[in-house]
């Protein structure tokens, strides 16, 4: 019997809202033994978790979320054919992903990441995770931080499994 069916489940069922988005300066949250997923059959353009400053707020070091931990989390899409967004968009210091299974973030014609950090996150740990998302499994940077003062540093990516599925490629 799979233990996946015994995990508490959070499901995103709106096409444009993240499942988890902390308020301004949110900090110190830990998520343990949880399933996070998109509702199957609903194309979704947003993240499972968007951990950055509130929408419309200029991101500064003082208002970014801090110290979010995802431990033994199963985050997933619904397989081939359901377009979804990247899983976790992070900004700010001290975020941790350990012993987690992140897969099936897939979208035709767009890159998707399991974990992405645009606002230059710092002190990030990704350890002992399974990551299988179309595009980059982990990506930091790619654009100038909106605050202009945040610089990424100190990311430890250790003992992970990175997988790319053949069916994500056109013609397979």
Short mmCIF file of C-alpha atoms in Angstrom, two decimals:
data_model
loop_
_atom_site.label_atom_id
_atom_site.label_comp_id
_atom_site.label_asym_id
_atom_site.label_seq_id
_atom_site.Cartn_x
_atom_site.Cartn_y
_atom_site.Cartn_z
CA UNK A 1 0.00 0.00 0.00
CA UNK A 2 1.31 3.43 -0.94
CA UNK A 3 1.69 5.96 1.84
CA UNK A 4 0.84 8.73 -0.64
CA UNK A 5 -2.85 8.29 0.04
CA UNK A 6 -2.37 8.93 3.74
CA UNK A 7 -0.65 12.30 3.35
CA UNK A 8 -2.64 15.46 4.01
CA UNK A 9 -3.37 17.00 0.60
CA UNK A 10 -3.51 20.61 -0.57
CA UNK A 11 -4.92 21.00 -4.09
CA UNK A 12 -4.81 24.14 -6.21
CA UNK A 13 -8.00 24.35 -8.25
CA UNK A 14 -7.99 27.96 -9.46
CA UNK A 15 -6.24 28.73 -12.72
CA UNK A 16 -4.53 31.90 -11.56
CA UNK A 17 -3.87 31.73 -7.81
CA UNK A 18 -0.98 30.04 -6.02
CA UNK A 19 -1.80 27.39 -3.47
CA UNK A 20 0.53 28.99 -0.93
CA UNK A 21 1.52 32.66 -0.83
CA UNK A 22 2.60 34.13 2.51
CA UNK A 23 1.77 37.64 3.57
CA UNK A 24 4.35 40.41 3.84
CA UNK A 25 7.40 39.38 5.86
CA UNK A 26 6.04 35.86 6.52
CA UNK A 27 8.63 33.69 8.17
CA UNK A 28 9.41 30.44 9.91
CA UNK A 29 6.83 28.07 8.37
CA UNK A 30 7.55 24.34 8.13
CA UNK A 31 5.55 21.93 5.96
CA UNK A 32 6.11 18.25 6.80
CA UNK A 33 4.56 15.11 5.27
CA UNK A 34 2.27 16.91 2.84
CA UNK A 35 1.00 16.37 -0.71
CA UNK A 36 0.75 19.56 -2.79
CA UNK A 37 -0.74 19.30 -6.28
CA UNK A 38 -2.68 20.93 -9.08
CA UNK A 39 -6.24 19.75 -9.74
CA UNK A 40 -6.08 17.32 -12.65
CA UNK A 41 -7.72 18.46 -15.87
CA UNK A 42 -7.32 22.17 -15.08
CA UNK A 43 -4.54 23.98 -16.93
CA UNK A 44 -2.92 26.26 -14.40
CA UNK A 45 -0.65 29.22 -14.94
CA UNK A 46 0.45 29.77 -11.37
CA UNK A 47 2.83 28.23 -8.85
CA UNK A 48 2.07 25.74 -6.13
CA UNK A 49 3.91 28.07 -3.76
CA UNK A 50 4.95 31.64 -4.46
CA UNK A 51 7.18 32.63 -1.58
CA UNK A 52 8.09 36.25 -2.24
CA UNK A 53 6.83 39.74 -1.34
CA UNK A 54 3.12 40.42 -1.74
CA UNK A 55 1.84 41.20 -5.24
CA UNK A 56 2.45 44.81 -6.21
CA UNK A 57 4.90 45.35 -3.34
CA UNK A 58 8.51 46.32 -4.07
CA UNK A 59 10.68 43.49 -2.80
CA UNK A 60 13.27 44.51 -0.26
CA UNK A 61 15.40 42.45 2.10
CA UNK A 62 13.10 43.44 4.99
CA UNK A 63 9.77 42.36 3.47
CA UNK A 64 10.77 39.05 1.85
CA UNK A 65 9.61 35.77 3.43
CA UNK A 66 12.26 33.95 5.44
CA UNK A 67 12.94 30.36 6.53
CA UNK A 68 10.28 28.26 4.80
CA UNK A 69 10.95 24.53 5.08
CA UNK A 70 9.45 21.75 2.95
CA UNK A 71 10.30 18.37 4.48
CA UNK A 72 9.01 15.09 3.03
CA UNK A 73 6.65 16.91 0.68
CA UNK A 74 5.21 15.25 -2.42
CA UNK A 75 4.51 18.00 -4.97
CA UNK A 76 3.25 17.07 -8.42
CA UNK A 77 1.24 17.85 -11.51
CA UNK A 78 -1.11 15.46 -13.27
CA UNK A 79 1.15 13.93 -15.88
CA UNK A 80 1.54 14.50 -19.58
CA UNK A 81 -1.05 16.70 -21.25
CA UNK A 82 -2.03 18.98 -18.35
CA UNK A 83 -0.21 22.31 -18.54
CA UNK A 84 0.84 23.66 -15.17
CA UNK A 85 3.29 26.25 -13.86
CA UNK A 86 6.56 25.92 -12.02
CA UNK A 87 6.24 24.49 -8.53
CA UNK A 88 8.04 26.78 -6.10
CA UNK A 89 9.03 30.42 -6.76
CA UNK A 90 11.20 31.57 -3.87
CA UNK A 91 12.83 34.80 -2.73
CA UNK A 92 14.51 35.71 0.51
CA UNK A 93 16.82 33.82 2.86
CA UNK A 94 16.82 30.44 4.53
CA UNK A 95 14.47 28.23 2.47
CA UNK A 96 14.92 24.46 2.80
CA UNK A 97 13.72 21.53 0.67
CA UNK A 98 14.67 18.14 2.13
CA UNK A 99 13.64 14.52 1.53
CA UNK A 100 10.94 15.63 -0.93
CA UNK A 101 9.60 14.35 -4.24
CA UNK A 102 8.83 17.05 -6.83
CA UNK A 103 7.66 16.01 -10.29
CA UNK A 104 5.39 16.63 -13.30
CA UNK A 105 5.60 20.38 -13.69
CA UNK A 106 5.03 20.39 -17.44
CA UNK A 107 3.78 22.95 -19.95
CA UNK A 108 3.79 22.79 -23.73
CA UNK A 109 5.92 25.60 -25.11
CA UNK A 110 7.17 26.98 -21.78
CA UNK A 111 9.99 26.20 -19.40
CA UNK A 112 9.03 24.94 -15.97
CA UNK A 113 11.09 24.48 -12.84
CA UNK A 114 10.63 22.52 -9.65
CA UNK A 115 12.31 25.34 -7.69
CA UNK A 116 13.03 28.79 -9.11
CA UNK A 117 14.38 31.93 -7.51
CA UNK A 118 14.09 35.18 -9.39
CA UNK A 119 14.72 37.57 -6.50
CA UNK A 120 18.12 36.03 -5.74
CA UNK A 121 17.42 33.80 -2.75
CA UNK A 122 20.17 33.25 -0.17
CA UNK A 123 21.07 30.42 2.18
CA UNK A 124 19.06 27.80 0.29
CA UNK A 125 19.30 24.06 0.97
CA UNK A 126 17.98 21.43 -1.45
CA UNK A 127 19.00 18.02 -0.14
CA UNK A 128 18.02 14.42 -0.79
CA UNK A 129 15.15 15.31 -3.12
CA UNK A 130 13.82 13.76 -6.32
CA UNK A 131 13.26 16.51 -8.92
CA UNK A 132 11.65 15.85 -12.30
CA UNK A 133 10.27 18.96 -14.01
CA UNK A 134 10.26 19.97 -17.66
CA UNK A 135 12.86 22.69 -18.21
CA UNK A 136 15.29 23.26 -15.37
CA UNK A 137 14.77 21.35 -12.16
CA UNK A 138 16.36 24.19 -10.18
CA UNK A 139 16.95 27.67 -11.54
CA UNK A 140 18.13 30.86 -9.85
CA UNK A 141 18.37 34.27 -11.50
CA UNK A 142 17.37 34.99 -15.06
CA UNK A 143 16.24 38.54 -14.47
CA UNK A 144 17.34 41.61 -12.57
CA UNK A 145 15.91 41.65 -9.03
CA UNK A 146 13.12 44.23 -8.75
CA UNK A 147 14.66 45.58 -5.55
CA UNK A 148 18.02 46.16 -7.21
CA UNK A 149 19.86 45.28 -3.98
CA UNK A 150 19.30 41.55 -3.52
CA UNK A 151 22.15 39.28 -4.52
CA UNK A 152 21.89 35.50 -4.38
CA UNK A 153 24.47 33.46 -2.51
CA UNK A 154 25.06 30.31 -0.49
CA UNK A 155 22.90 27.68 -2.17
CA UNK A 156 23.68 24.07 -1.22
CA UNK A 157 22.26 21.48 -3.63
CA UNK A 158 23.30 18.10 -2.28
CA UNK A 159 22.48 14.39 -2.80
CA UNK A 160 19.52 14.93 -5.14
CA UNK A 161 18.16 12.93 -8.09
CA UNK A 162 17.50 14.96 -11.26
CA UNK A 163 15.29 13.28 -13.88
CA UNK A 164 14.04 14.33 -17.33
CA UNK A 165 11.19 12.31 -18.85
CA UNK A 166 11.36 11.44 -22.56
CA UNK A 167 7.64 12.13 -23.05
CA UNK A 168 8.30 15.82 -22.31
CA UNK A 169 10.16 16.10 -25.61
CA UNK A 170 8.08 16.67 -28.69
CA UNK A 171 7.59 13.49 -30.71
CA UNK A 172 8.19 11.02 -27.85
#
